[in-house]
Amino acid sequence: MTDVSELFNTKYPIIQGGMANIATHQLCAAVSNAGGLGLLASGGWDRARVKEEIRKTKALTSKPFGVNIMLMSPHAEDLSDLVIEEGIKVVTTGAGNPGIYMEKWKKAGIIVVPVVASVALAKRVVRSGADAVIAEGTEAGGHIGELTTFTLVPQIVDAVNVPVIAAGGIADYRGVDAAFALGAKGVQVGTVMLASEECPIHHNYKLKVINAKDTETIVTGRETKAPVRVLKNKMARSYIELSRQGVDLIELERLTLGSLSRAVFDGDIDTGSFMAGQIAGLIKQIRPVKEILDDMFLKSHFYKALHP
Ligand code: TUI
């Protein structure tokens, strides 16, 4: 196999990250139409809402696309059946171990690609039938593990016999080449897609990404065992301050409730939760998805060598 473009039947070996409330049909179809594997993020949505998004995506693209299932969602079980009924080709999972769904997905012919943040989980999901794994480093936005992309990717490459897709900290051709040098066969990107023209988020969110400097992200929620990387703002600072003071977890949860929606839909600079990765500092412009992808791969030495 040259790279995961063969596995996904795409032009480029790239998956768009499954960003809750953000990766809807507009972004997913744009990425698939531009030669990547678009992904619908089901986040905390219920079956009916995800079905609607799948139908809308099918109307916008004839190219392959995938669905991401966030395993902490109360709807994960329902959605695990929906992807089979809808004939979805690729399923990625996040924030947990998808083991209990693997058998039925494999039987349905779905390409299953779990996001993992450790060698142990990578091995476990490959044993239960995963076709590839996404090794996501702690540079990534949203819910994260401990290890960096640079350390995680080669360790997982050596530990499993399926293609590894690198995620966390990749936003241009240099990141793609670094990932391939570590042994990855593809990349997943999220943050750079936030700054695409097609991404259906509030303009303030995009501005926050393109104006971010290198040290602009911070990790909240370490105490609740659900660390989440966000761009610094009033909300993130008060969360960190309150948790330092030992405020109880229920109080902290109340503070964050609905904060991602406030960022995505309302562009609420003060109380929104603007999830983004550390590479935000590298991203300076809002561009069409096709330009982002073409630039990322047509300048990549590895891609050019593999696709002469
Ligand atoms: O899932 C993500 N990123 C996300 S999910 C999300 S929604 C959310 N919001 C607040 C708190 C929690 C979730 C926002 N961003 N990325 C994939 C990912 N999966 N990153 C890390 C992991 C992961 C971590 C630990 C996967 C498995 C794991 O261990 C599970 C186990 O059972 O060993």
PDB file of C-alpha atoms in Angstrom, residues 94-255:
ATOM      1  CA  GLY A  94     -12.885   8.920  19.521  1.00  0.00           C
ATOM      2  CA  ALA A  95     -12.674   9.286  23.273  1.00  0.00           C
ATOM      3  CA  GLY A  96     -12.833   5.594  24.098  1.00  0.00           C
ATOM      4  CA  ASN A  97     -12.493   1.969  23.062  1.00  0.00           C
ATOM      5  CA  PRO A  98     -14.875   0.929  20.234  1.00  0.00           C
ATOM      6  CA  GLY A  99     -14.337  -2.796  20.929  1.00  0.00           C
ATOM      7  CA  ILE A 100     -17.992  -3.699  21.504  1.00  0.00           C
ATOM      8  CA  TYR A 101     -19.038  -2.432  18.055  1.00  0.00           C
ATOM      9  CA  MET A 102     -16.148  -3.797  15.991  1.00  0.00           C
ATOM     10  CA  GLU A 103     -17.608  -7.164  15.075  1.00  0.00           C
ATOM     11  CA  LYS A 104     -20.856  -5.854  13.610  1.00  0.00           C
ATOM     12  CA  TRP A 105     -19.082  -3.035  11.752  1.00  0.00           C
ATOM     13  CA  LYS A 106     -16.584  -5.445  10.215  1.00  0.00           C
ATOM     14  CA  LYS A 107     -19.405  -7.806   9.247  1.00  0.00           C
ATOM     15  CA  ALA A 108     -21.112  -4.873   7.481  1.00  0.00           C
ATOM     16  CA  GLY A 109     -17.905  -4.204   5.502  1.00  0.00           C
ATOM     17  CA  ILE A 110     -17.193  -0.873   7.187  1.00  0.00           C
ATOM     18  CA  ILE A 111     -13.594   0.356   7.288  1.00  0.00           C
ATOM     19  CA  VAL A 112     -13.044   1.032  11.000  1.00  0.00           C
ATOM     20  CA  VAL A 113     -10.405   3.533  12.068  1.00  0.00           C
ATOM     21  CA  PRO A 114     -10.315   4.300  15.807  1.00  0.00           C
ATOM     22  CA  VAL A 115      -8.501   7.329  17.193  1.00  0.00           C
ATOM     23  CA  VAL A 116      -6.031   6.184  19.830  1.00  0.00           C
ATOM     24  CA  ALA A 117      -3.673   8.025  22.150  1.00  0.00           C
ATOM     25  CA  SER A 118      -1.593   5.068  23.391  1.00  0.00           C
ATOM     26  CA  VAL A 119       0.181   1.957  22.117  1.00  0.00           C
ATOM     27  CA  ALA A 120      -1.943  -0.238  24.391  1.00  0.00           C
ATOM     28  CA  LEU A 121      -5.239   0.889  22.893  1.00  0.00           C
ATOM     29  CA  ALA A 122      -3.799   0.746  19.363  1.00  0.00           C
ATOM     30  CA  LYS A 123      -2.902  -2.916  19.870  1.00  0.00           C
ATOM     31  CA  ARG A 124      -6.267  -3.715  21.405  1.00  0.00           C
ATOM     32  CA  VAL A 125      -8.322  -2.195  18.575  1.00  0.00           C
ATOM     33  CA  VAL A 126      -6.163  -3.835  15.906  1.00  0.00           C
ATOM     34  CA  ARG A 127      -6.712  -7.193  17.625  1.00  0.00           C
ATOM     35  CA  SER A 128     -10.466  -6.608  17.420  1.00  0.00           C
ATOM     36  CA  GLY A 129     -10.258  -5.822  13.683  1.00  0.00           C
ATOM     37  CA  ALA A 130      -9.432  -2.137  13.114  1.00  0.00           C
ATOM     38  CA  ASP A 131      -8.329  -1.503   9.505  1.00  0.00           C
ATOM     39  CA  ALA A 132      -6.093   1.431  10.456  1.00  0.00           C
ATOM     40  CA  VAL A 133      -5.578   3.630  13.504  1.00  0.00           C
ATOM     41  CA  ILE A 134      -5.355   7.372  13.945  1.00  0.00           C
ATOM     42  CA  ALA A 135      -2.531   8.170  16.373  1.00  0.00           C
ATOM     43  CA  GLU A 136      -3.512  11.515  17.870  1.00  0.00           C
ATOM     44  CA  GLY A 137      -0.913  13.494  19.800  1.00  0.00           C
ATOM     45  CA  THR A 138      -1.566  15.892  22.629  1.00  0.00           C
ATOM     46  CA  GLU A 139      -0.972  18.862  20.288  1.00  0.00           C
ATOM     47  CA  ALA A 140      -4.470  18.258  18.923  1.00  0.00           C
ATOM     48  CA  GLY A 141      -7.526  20.299  19.834  1.00  0.00           C
ATOM     49  CA  GLY A 142     -10.452  19.061  21.908  1.00  0.00           C
ATOM     50  CA  HIS A 143     -10.219  15.943  24.062  1.00  0.00           C
ATOM     51  CA  ILE A 144      -6.615  14.694  24.134  1.00  0.00           C
ATOM     52  CA  GLY A 145      -4.186  12.112  25.487  1.00  0.00           C
ATOM     53  CA  GLU A 146      -0.737  12.676  27.037  1.00  0.00           C
ATOM     54  CA  LEU A 147       1.836  11.805  24.365  1.00  0.00           C
ATOM     55  CA  THR A 148       3.031  14.065  21.579  1.00  0.00           C
ATOM     56  CA  THR A 149       2.513  13.176  17.932  1.00  0.00           C
ATOM     57  CA  PHE A 150       6.286  12.928  17.469  1.00  0.00           C
ATOM     58  CA  THR A 151       6.614  10.229  20.147  1.00  0.00           C
ATOM     59  CA  LEU A 152       3.276   8.449  19.666  1.00  0.00           C
ATOM     60  CA  VAL A 153       3.328   7.859  15.898  1.00  0.00           C
ATOM     61  CA  PRO A 154       6.564   5.831  15.559  1.00  0.00           C
ATOM     62  CA  GLN A 155       5.768   3.765  18.666  1.00  0.00           C
ATOM     63  CA  ILE A 156       2.366   2.827  17.259  1.00  0.00           C
ATOM     64  CA  VAL A 157       3.866   2.215  13.799  1.00  0.00           C
ATOM     65  CA  ASP A 158       6.192  -0.352  15.394  1.00  0.00           C
ATOM     66  CA  ALA A 159       3.438  -1.921  17.493  1.00  0.00           C
ATOM     67  CA  VAL A 160       0.722  -2.659  14.899  1.00  0.00           C
ATOM     68  CA  ASN A 161       0.520  -4.118  11.397  1.00  0.00           C
ATOM     69  CA  VAL A 162      -2.128  -1.760   9.987  1.00  0.00           C
ATOM     70  CA  PRO A 163      -1.622   1.720   8.494  1.00  0.00           C
ATOM     71  CA  VAL A 164      -1.167   4.517  11.027  1.00  0.00           C
ATOM     72  CA  ILE A 165      -2.634   7.955  10.384  1.00  0.00           C
ATOM     73  CA  ALA A 166      -0.977  10.803  12.277  1.00  0.00           C
ATOM     74  CA  ALA A 167      -3.017  13.551  13.932  1.00  0.00           C
ATOM     75  CA  GLY A 168      -2.213  16.510  16.148  1.00  0.00           C
ATOM     76  CA  GLY A 169      -0.056  19.429  15.049  1.00  0.00           C
ATOM     77  CA  ILE A 170      -0.356  19.016  11.268  1.00  0.00           C
ATOM     78  CA  ALA A 171      -1.487  21.971   9.149  1.00  0.00           C
ATOM     79  CA  ASP A 172       0.746  22.095   6.072  1.00  0.00           C
ATOM     80  CA  TYR A 173       3.060  20.045   3.813  1.00  0.00           C
ATOM     81  CA  ARG A 174       5.849  20.121   6.407  1.00  0.00           C
ATOM     82  CA  GLY A 175       3.599  18.402   8.928  1.00  0.00           C
ATOM     83  CA  VAL A 176       2.587  15.845   6.283  1.00  0.00           C
ATOM     84  CA  ASP A 177       6.230  15.061   5.491  1.00  0.00           C
ATOM     85  CA  ALA A 178       7.154  14.840   9.179  1.00  0.00           C
ATOM     86  CA  ALA A 179       4.281  12.396   9.749  1.00  0.00           C
ATOM     87  CA  PHE A 180       5.335  10.220   6.788  1.00  0.00           C
ATOM     88  CA  ALA A 181       8.961  10.318   7.977  1.00  0.00           C
ATOM     89  CA  LEU A 182       7.731   8.837  11.289  1.00  0.00           C
ATOM     90  CA  GLY A 183       6.084   6.001   9.388  1.00  0.00           C
ATOM     91  CA  ALA A 184       2.531   7.311   9.061  1.00  0.00           C
ATOM     92  CA  LYS A 185       0.587   6.440   5.893  1.00  0.00           C
ATOM     93  CA  GLY A 186      -1.795   9.373   6.159  1.00  0.00           C
ATOM     94  CA  VAL A 187      -2.764  12.377   8.239  1.00  0.00           C
ATOM     95  CA  GLN A 188      -5.846  13.700   9.990  1.00  0.00           C
ATOM     96  CA  VAL A 189      -6.326  17.446  10.387  1.00  0.00           C
ATOM     97  CA  GLY A 190      -8.853  19.475  12.339  1.00  0.00           C
ATOM     98  CA  THR A 191      -7.589  22.916  13.298  1.00  0.00           C
ATOM     99  CA  VAL A 192      -6.561  23.958   9.783  1.00  0.00           C
ATOM    100  CA  MET A 193     -10.084  23.115   8.591  1.00  0.00           C
ATOM    101  CA  LEU A 194     -11.550  25.514  11.161  1.00  0.00           C
ATOM    102  CA  ALA A 195      -9.965  28.253   9.065  1.00  0.00           C
ATOM    103  CA  SER A 196     -11.533  27.098   5.791  1.00  0.00           C
ATOM    104  CA  GLU A 197     -14.147  29.087   3.915  1.00  0.00           C
ATOM    105  CA  GLU A 198     -16.526  26.123   3.933  1.00  0.00           C
ATOM    106  CA  CYS A 199     -16.330  25.472   7.683  1.00  0.00           C
ATOM    107  CA  PRO A 200     -19.777  26.384   9.071  1.00  0.00           C
ATOM    108  CA  ILE A 201     -18.669  28.065  12.306  1.00  0.00           C
ATOM    109  CA  HIS A 202     -19.099  31.625  13.537  1.00  0.00           C
ATOM    110  CA  HIS A 203     -16.619  34.055  11.945  1.00  0.00           C
ATOM    111  CA  ASN A 204     -15.276  34.957  15.406  1.00  0.00           C
ATOM    112  CA  TYR A 205     -14.101  31.355  15.834  1.00  0.00           C
ATOM    113  CA  LYS A 206     -12.154  31.518  12.553  1.00  0.00           C
ATOM    114  CA  LEU A 207     -10.673  34.867  13.575  1.00  0.00           C
ATOM    115  CA  LYS A 208      -9.596  33.407  16.901  1.00  0.00           C
ATOM    116  CA  VAL A 209      -7.754  30.615  15.074  1.00  0.00           C
ATOM    117  CA  ILE A 210      -5.963  32.804  12.519  1.00  0.00           C
ATOM    118  CA  ASN A 211      -5.023  35.393  15.163  1.00  0.00           C
ATOM    119  CA  ALA A 212      -3.739  32.792  17.649  1.00  0.00           C
ATOM    120  CA  LYS A 213      -0.061  32.815  18.502  1.00  0.00           C
ATOM    121  CA  ASP A 214       2.012  29.720  19.295  1.00  0.00           C
ATOM    122  CA  THR A 215       1.292  29.724  23.047  1.00  0.00           C
ATOM    123  CA  GLU A 216      -2.415  30.457  22.708  1.00  0.00           C
ATOM    124  CA  THR A 217      -3.855  27.067  23.703  1.00  0.00           C
ATOM    125  CA  ILE A 218      -4.433  25.710  27.181  1.00  0.00           C
ATOM    126  CA  VAL A 219      -5.706  22.395  28.544  1.00  0.00           C
ATOM    127  CA  THR A 220      -8.779  22.424  30.763  1.00  0.00           C
ATOM    128  CA  GLY A 221     -10.417  19.491  32.524  1.00  0.00           C
ATOM    129  CA  ARG A 222      -7.322  17.571  33.580  1.00  0.00           C
ATOM    130  CA  GLU A 223      -8.926  17.056  37.000  1.00  0.00           C
ATOM    131  CA  THR A 224     -12.123  15.599  35.521  1.00  0.00           C
ATOM    132  CA  LYS A 225     -10.003  13.089  33.542  1.00  0.00           C
ATOM    133  CA  ALA A 226     -11.307  14.618  30.329  1.00  0.00           C
ATOM    134  CA  PRO A 227      -8.550  17.034  29.281  1.00  0.00           C
ATOM    135  CA  VAL A 228      -9.637  19.368  26.493  1.00  0.00           C
ATOM    136  CA  ARG A 229      -7.377  21.743  24.551  1.00  0.00           C
ATOM    137  CA  VAL A 230      -8.926  25.136  23.801  1.00  0.00           C
ATOM    138  CA  LEU A 231      -7.802  28.613  22.782  1.00  0.00           C
ATOM    139  CA  LYS A 232      -7.275  30.867  25.790  1.00  0.00           C
ATOM    140  CA  ASN A 233     -10.093  33.216  26.719  1.00  0.00           C
ATOM    141  CA  LYS A 234     -12.003  34.360  29.789  1.00  0.00           C
ATOM    142  CA  MET A 235     -13.852  31.051  29.989  1.00  0.00           C
ATOM    143  CA  ALA A 236     -10.678  28.922  29.889  1.00  0.00           C
ATOM    144  CA  ARG A 237      -8.904  31.150  32.424  1.00  0.00           C
ATOM    145  CA  SER A 238     -11.762  31.055  34.936  1.00  0.00           C
ATOM    146  CA  TYR A 239     -12.000  27.272  34.544  1.00  0.00           C
ATOM    147  CA  ILE A 240      -8.290  26.875  35.307  1.00  0.00           C
ATOM    148  CA  GLU A 241      -8.480  29.344  38.208  1.00  0.00           C
ATOM    149  CA  LEU A 242     -11.519  27.652  39.770  1.00  0.00           C
ATOM    150  CA  SER A 243     -10.000  24.194  39.432  1.00  0.00           C
ATOM    151  CA  ARG A 244      -6.806  25.492  41.080  1.00  0.00           C
ATOM    152  CA  GLN A 245      -8.942  26.681  43.984  1.00  0.00           C
ATOM    153  CA  GLY A 246     -10.384  23.186  44.269  1.00  0.00           C
ATOM    154  CA  VAL A 247     -13.938  24.051  43.215  1.00  0.00           C
ATOM    155  CA  ASP A 248     -15.912  20.825  42.948  1.00  0.00           C
ATOM    156  CA  LEU A 249     -16.318  19.015  39.671  1.00  0.00           C
ATOM    157  CA  ILE A 250     -20.056  19.600  39.377  1.00  0.00           C
ATOM    158  CA  GLU A 251     -19.451  23.348  39.537  1.00  0.00           C
ATOM    159  CA  LEU A 252     -16.758  23.078  36.842  1.00  0.00           C
ATOM    160  CA  GLU A 253     -19.038  21.021  34.626  1.00  0.00           C
ATOM    161  CA  ARG A 254     -21.744  23.681  34.978  1.00  0.00           C
ATOM    162  CA  LEU A 255     -19.271  26.289  33.793  1.00  0.00           C
TER     163      LEU A 255
END
